CSV table of N, CA, C and O in Angstrom, one decimal:
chain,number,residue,atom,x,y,z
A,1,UNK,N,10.2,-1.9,-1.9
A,1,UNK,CA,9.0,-1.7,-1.2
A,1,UNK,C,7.9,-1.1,-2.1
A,1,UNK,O,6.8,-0.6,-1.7
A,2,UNK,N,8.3,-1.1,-3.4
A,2,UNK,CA,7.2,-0.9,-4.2
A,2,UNK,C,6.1,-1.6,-5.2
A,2,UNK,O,5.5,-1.3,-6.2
A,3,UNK,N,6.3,-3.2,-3.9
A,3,UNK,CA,5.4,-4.1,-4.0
A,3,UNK,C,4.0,-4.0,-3.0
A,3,UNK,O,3.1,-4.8,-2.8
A,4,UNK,N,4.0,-3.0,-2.6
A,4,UNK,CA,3.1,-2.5,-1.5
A,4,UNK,C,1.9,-1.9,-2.1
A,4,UNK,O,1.2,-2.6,-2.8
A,5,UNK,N,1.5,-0.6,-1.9
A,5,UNK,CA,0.5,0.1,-2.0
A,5,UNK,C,1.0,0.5,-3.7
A,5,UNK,O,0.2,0.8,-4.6
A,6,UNK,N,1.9,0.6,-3.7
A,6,UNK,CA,2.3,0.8,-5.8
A,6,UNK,C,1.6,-0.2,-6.2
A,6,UNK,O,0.8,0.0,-7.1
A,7,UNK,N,2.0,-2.0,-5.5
A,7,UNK,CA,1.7,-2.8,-6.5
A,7,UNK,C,0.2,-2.8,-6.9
A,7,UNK,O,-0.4,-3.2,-7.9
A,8,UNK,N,-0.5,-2.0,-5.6
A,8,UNK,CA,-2.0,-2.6,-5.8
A,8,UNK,C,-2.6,-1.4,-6.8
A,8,UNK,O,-3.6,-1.1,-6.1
A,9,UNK,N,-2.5,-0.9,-7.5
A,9,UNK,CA,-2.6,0.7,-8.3
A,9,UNK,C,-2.1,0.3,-9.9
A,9,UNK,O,-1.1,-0.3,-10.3
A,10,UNK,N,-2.9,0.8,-10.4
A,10,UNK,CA,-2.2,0.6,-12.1
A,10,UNK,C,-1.1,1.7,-12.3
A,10,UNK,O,-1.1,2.9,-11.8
A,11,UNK,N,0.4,0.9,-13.4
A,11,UNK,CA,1.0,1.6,-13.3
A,11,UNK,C,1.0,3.5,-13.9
A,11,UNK,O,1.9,4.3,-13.8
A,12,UNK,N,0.1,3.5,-14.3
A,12,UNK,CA,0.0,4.8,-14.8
A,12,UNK,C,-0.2,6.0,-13.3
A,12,UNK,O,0.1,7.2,-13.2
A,13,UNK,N,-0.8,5.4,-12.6
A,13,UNK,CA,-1.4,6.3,-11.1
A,13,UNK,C,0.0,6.3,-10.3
A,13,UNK,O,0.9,5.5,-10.1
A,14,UNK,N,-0.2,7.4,-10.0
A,14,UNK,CA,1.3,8.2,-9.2
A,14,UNK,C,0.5,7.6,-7.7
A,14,UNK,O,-0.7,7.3,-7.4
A,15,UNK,N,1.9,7.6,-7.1
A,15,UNK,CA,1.8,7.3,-5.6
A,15,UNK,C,3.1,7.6,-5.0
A,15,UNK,O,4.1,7.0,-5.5
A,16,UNK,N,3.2,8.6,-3.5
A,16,UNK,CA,3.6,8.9,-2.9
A,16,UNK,C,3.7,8.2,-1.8
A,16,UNK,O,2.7,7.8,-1.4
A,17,UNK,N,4.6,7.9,-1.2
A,17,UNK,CA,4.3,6.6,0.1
A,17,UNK,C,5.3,6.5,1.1
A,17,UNK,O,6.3,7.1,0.7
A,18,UNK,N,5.4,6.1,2.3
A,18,UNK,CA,6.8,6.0,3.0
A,18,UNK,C,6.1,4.4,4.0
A,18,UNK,O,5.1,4.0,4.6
A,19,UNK,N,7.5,4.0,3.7
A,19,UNK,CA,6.9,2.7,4.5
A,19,UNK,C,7.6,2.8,5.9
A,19,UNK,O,8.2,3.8,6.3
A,20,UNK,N,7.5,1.6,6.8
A,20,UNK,CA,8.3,1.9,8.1
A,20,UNK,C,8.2,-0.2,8.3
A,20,UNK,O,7.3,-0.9,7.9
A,21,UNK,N,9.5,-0.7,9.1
A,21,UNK,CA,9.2,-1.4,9.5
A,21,UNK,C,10.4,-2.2,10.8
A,21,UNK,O,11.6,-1.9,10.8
A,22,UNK,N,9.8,-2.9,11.4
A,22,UNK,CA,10.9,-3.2,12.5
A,22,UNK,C,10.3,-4.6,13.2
A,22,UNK,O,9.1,-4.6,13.6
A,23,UNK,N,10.9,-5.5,13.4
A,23,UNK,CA,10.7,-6.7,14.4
A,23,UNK,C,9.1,-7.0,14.2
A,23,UNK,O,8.4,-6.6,15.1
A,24,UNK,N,8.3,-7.7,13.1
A,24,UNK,CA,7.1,-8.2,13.3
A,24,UNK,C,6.0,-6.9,13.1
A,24,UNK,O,4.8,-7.2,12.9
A,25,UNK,N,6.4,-5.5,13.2
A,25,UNK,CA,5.6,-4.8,12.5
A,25,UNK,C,5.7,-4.0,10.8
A,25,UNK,O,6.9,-3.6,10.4
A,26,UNK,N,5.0,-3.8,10.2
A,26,UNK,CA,4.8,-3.9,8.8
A,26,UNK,C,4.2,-2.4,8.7
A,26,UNK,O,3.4,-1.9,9.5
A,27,UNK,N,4.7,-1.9,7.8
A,27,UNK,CA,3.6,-0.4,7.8
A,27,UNK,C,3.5,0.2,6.2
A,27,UNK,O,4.5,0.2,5.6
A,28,UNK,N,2.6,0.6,5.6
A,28,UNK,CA,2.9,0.9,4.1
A,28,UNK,C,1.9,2.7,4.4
A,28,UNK,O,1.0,2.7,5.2
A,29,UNK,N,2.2,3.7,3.8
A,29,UNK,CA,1.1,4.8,4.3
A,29,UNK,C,1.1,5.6,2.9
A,29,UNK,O,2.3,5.9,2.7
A,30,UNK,N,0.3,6.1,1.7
A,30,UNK,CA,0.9,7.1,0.9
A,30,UNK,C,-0.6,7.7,-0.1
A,30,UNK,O,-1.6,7.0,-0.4
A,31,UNK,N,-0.5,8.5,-0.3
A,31,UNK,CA,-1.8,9.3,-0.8
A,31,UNK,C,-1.5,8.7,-2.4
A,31,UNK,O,-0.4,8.6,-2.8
A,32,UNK,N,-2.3,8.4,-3.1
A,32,UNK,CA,-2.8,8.1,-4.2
A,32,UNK,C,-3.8,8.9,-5.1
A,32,UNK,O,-4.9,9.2,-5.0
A,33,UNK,N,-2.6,9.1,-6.0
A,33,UNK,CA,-3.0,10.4,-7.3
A,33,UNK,C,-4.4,10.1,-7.8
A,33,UNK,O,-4.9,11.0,-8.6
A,34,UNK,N,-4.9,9.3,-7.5
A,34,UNK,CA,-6.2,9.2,-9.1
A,34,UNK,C,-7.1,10.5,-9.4
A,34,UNK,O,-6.7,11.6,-8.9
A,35,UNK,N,-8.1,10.4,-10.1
A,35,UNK,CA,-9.1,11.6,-10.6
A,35,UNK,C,-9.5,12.2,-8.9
A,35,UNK,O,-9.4,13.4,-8.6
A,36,UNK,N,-10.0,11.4,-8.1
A,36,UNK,CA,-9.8,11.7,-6.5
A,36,UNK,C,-9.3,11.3,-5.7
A,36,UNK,O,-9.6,10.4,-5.0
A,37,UNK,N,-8.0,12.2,-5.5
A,37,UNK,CA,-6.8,11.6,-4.7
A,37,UNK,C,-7.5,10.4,-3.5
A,37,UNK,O,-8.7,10.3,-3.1
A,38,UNK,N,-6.5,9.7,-3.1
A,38,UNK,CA,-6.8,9.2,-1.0
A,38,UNK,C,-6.0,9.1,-0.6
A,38,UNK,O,-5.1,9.2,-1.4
A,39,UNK,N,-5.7,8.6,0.7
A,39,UNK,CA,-5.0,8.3,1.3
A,39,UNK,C,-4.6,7.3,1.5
A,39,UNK,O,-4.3,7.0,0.3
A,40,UNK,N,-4.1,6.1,2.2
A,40,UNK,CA,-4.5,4.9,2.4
A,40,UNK,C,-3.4,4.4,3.3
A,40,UNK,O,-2.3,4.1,2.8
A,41,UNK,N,-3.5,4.2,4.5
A,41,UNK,CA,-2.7,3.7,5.4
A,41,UNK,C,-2.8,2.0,5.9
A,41,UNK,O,-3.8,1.7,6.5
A,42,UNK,N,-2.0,1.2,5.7
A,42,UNK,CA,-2.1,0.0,6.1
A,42,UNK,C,-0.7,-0.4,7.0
A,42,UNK,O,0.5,-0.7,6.5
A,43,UNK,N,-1.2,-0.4,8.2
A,43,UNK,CA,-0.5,-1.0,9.8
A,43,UNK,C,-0.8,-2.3,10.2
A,43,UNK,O,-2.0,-2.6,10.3
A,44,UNK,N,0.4,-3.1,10.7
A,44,UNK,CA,0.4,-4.4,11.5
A,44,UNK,C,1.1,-4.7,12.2
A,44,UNK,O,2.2,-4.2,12.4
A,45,UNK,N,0.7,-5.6,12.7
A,45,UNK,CA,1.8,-5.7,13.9
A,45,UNK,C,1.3,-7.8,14.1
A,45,UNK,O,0.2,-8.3,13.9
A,46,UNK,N,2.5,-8.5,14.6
A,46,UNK,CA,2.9,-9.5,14.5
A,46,UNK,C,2.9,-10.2,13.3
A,46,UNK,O,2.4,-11.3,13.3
A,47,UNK,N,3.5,-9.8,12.2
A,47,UNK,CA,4.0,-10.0,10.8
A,47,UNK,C,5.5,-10.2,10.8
A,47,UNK,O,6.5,-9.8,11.5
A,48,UNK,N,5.3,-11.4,9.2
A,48,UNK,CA,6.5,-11.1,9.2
A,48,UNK,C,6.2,-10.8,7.8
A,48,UNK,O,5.2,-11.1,7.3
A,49,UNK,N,7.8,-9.6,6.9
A,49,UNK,CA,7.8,-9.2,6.1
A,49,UNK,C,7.0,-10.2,4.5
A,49,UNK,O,6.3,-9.7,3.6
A,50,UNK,N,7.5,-11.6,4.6
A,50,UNK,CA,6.7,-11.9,3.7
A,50,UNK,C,4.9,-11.9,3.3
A,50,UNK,O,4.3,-11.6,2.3
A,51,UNK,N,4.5,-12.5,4.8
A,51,UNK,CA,3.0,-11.9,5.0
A,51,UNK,C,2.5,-10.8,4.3
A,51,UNK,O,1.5,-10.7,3.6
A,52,UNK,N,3.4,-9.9,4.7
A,52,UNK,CA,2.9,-7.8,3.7
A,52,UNK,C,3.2,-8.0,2.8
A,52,UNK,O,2.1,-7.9,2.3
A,53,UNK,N,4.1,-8.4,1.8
A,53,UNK,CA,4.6,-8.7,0.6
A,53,UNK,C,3.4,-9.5,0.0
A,53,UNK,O,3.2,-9.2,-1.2
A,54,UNK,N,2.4,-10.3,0.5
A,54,UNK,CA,1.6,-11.0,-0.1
A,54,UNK,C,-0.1,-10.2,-0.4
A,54,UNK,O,-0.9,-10.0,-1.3
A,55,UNK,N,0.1,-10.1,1.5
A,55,UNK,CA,-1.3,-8.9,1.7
A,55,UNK,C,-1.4,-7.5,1.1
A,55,UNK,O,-2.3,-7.1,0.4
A,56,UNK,N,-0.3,-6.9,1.6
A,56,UNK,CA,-0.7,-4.9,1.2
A,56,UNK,C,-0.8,-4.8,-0.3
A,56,UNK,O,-1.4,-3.8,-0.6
A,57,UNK,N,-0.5,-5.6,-1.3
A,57,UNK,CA,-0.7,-5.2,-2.6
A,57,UNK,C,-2.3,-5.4,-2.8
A,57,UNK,O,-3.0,-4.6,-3.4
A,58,UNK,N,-2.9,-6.5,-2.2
A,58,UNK,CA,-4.3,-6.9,-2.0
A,58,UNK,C,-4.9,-6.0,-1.8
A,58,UNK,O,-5.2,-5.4,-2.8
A,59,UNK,N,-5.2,-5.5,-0.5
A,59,UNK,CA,-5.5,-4.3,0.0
A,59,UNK,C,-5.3,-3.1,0.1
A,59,UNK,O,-5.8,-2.2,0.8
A,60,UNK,N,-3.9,-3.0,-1.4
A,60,UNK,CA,-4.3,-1.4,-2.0
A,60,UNK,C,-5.2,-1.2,-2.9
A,60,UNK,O,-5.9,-0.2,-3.1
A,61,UNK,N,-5.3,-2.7,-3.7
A,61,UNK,CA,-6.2,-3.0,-5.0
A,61,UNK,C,-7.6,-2.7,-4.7
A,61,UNK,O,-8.3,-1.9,-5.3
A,62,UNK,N,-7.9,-3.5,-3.7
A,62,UNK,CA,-9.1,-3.6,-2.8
A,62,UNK,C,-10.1,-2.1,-2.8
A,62,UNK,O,-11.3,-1.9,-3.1
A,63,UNK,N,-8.9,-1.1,-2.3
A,63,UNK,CA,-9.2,0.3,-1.8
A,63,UNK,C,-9.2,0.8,-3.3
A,63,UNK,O,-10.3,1.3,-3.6
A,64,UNK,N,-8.1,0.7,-4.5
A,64,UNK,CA,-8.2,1.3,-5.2
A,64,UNK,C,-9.9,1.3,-6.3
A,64,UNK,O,-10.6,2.0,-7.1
A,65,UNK,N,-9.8,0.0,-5.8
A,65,UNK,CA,-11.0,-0.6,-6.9
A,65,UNK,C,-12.1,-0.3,-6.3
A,65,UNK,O,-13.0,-0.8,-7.0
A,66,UNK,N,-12.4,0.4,-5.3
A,66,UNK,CA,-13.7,0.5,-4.3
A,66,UNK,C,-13.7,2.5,-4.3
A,66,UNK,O,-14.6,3.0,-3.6
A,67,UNK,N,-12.9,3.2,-4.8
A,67,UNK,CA,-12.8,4.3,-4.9
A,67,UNK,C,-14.0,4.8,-5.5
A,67,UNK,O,-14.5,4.0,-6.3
A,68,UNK,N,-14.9,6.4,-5.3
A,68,UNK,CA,-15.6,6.0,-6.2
A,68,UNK,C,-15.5,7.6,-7.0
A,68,UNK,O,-16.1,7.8,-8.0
């Protein structure tokens, strides 16, 4: 699961994270070290595990790269 909100982050940036997941829902949640920490929580529901595997790395990058 550290294809998730790790993958979207360069490897040098620490991340803290806990994922959760069960029957169609997906969850990735973990504060991210940079020069100004965040947060970043990404929840879904009617997923299947491959879907998050493709999306949540996107939309850690997304958030990381939009930080300011």
């Amino acid at each position: 699961y550290e294809e998730w909100i790790v993958a979207g982050v360069p490897d040098e940036v620490r991340v803290a994270h806990k994922f959760g997941r069960e029957v169609n829902v997906v969850n990735d949640a973990g504060i991210v070290y940079k020069e100004m920490p965040y947060v970043l929580v990404i929840l879904s529901k009617g997923v299947i595990e491959n879907e998050a595997d493709a999306i949540f790395p996107e939309l850690s990058k997304k958030a990381y790269e939009n930080q300011i």
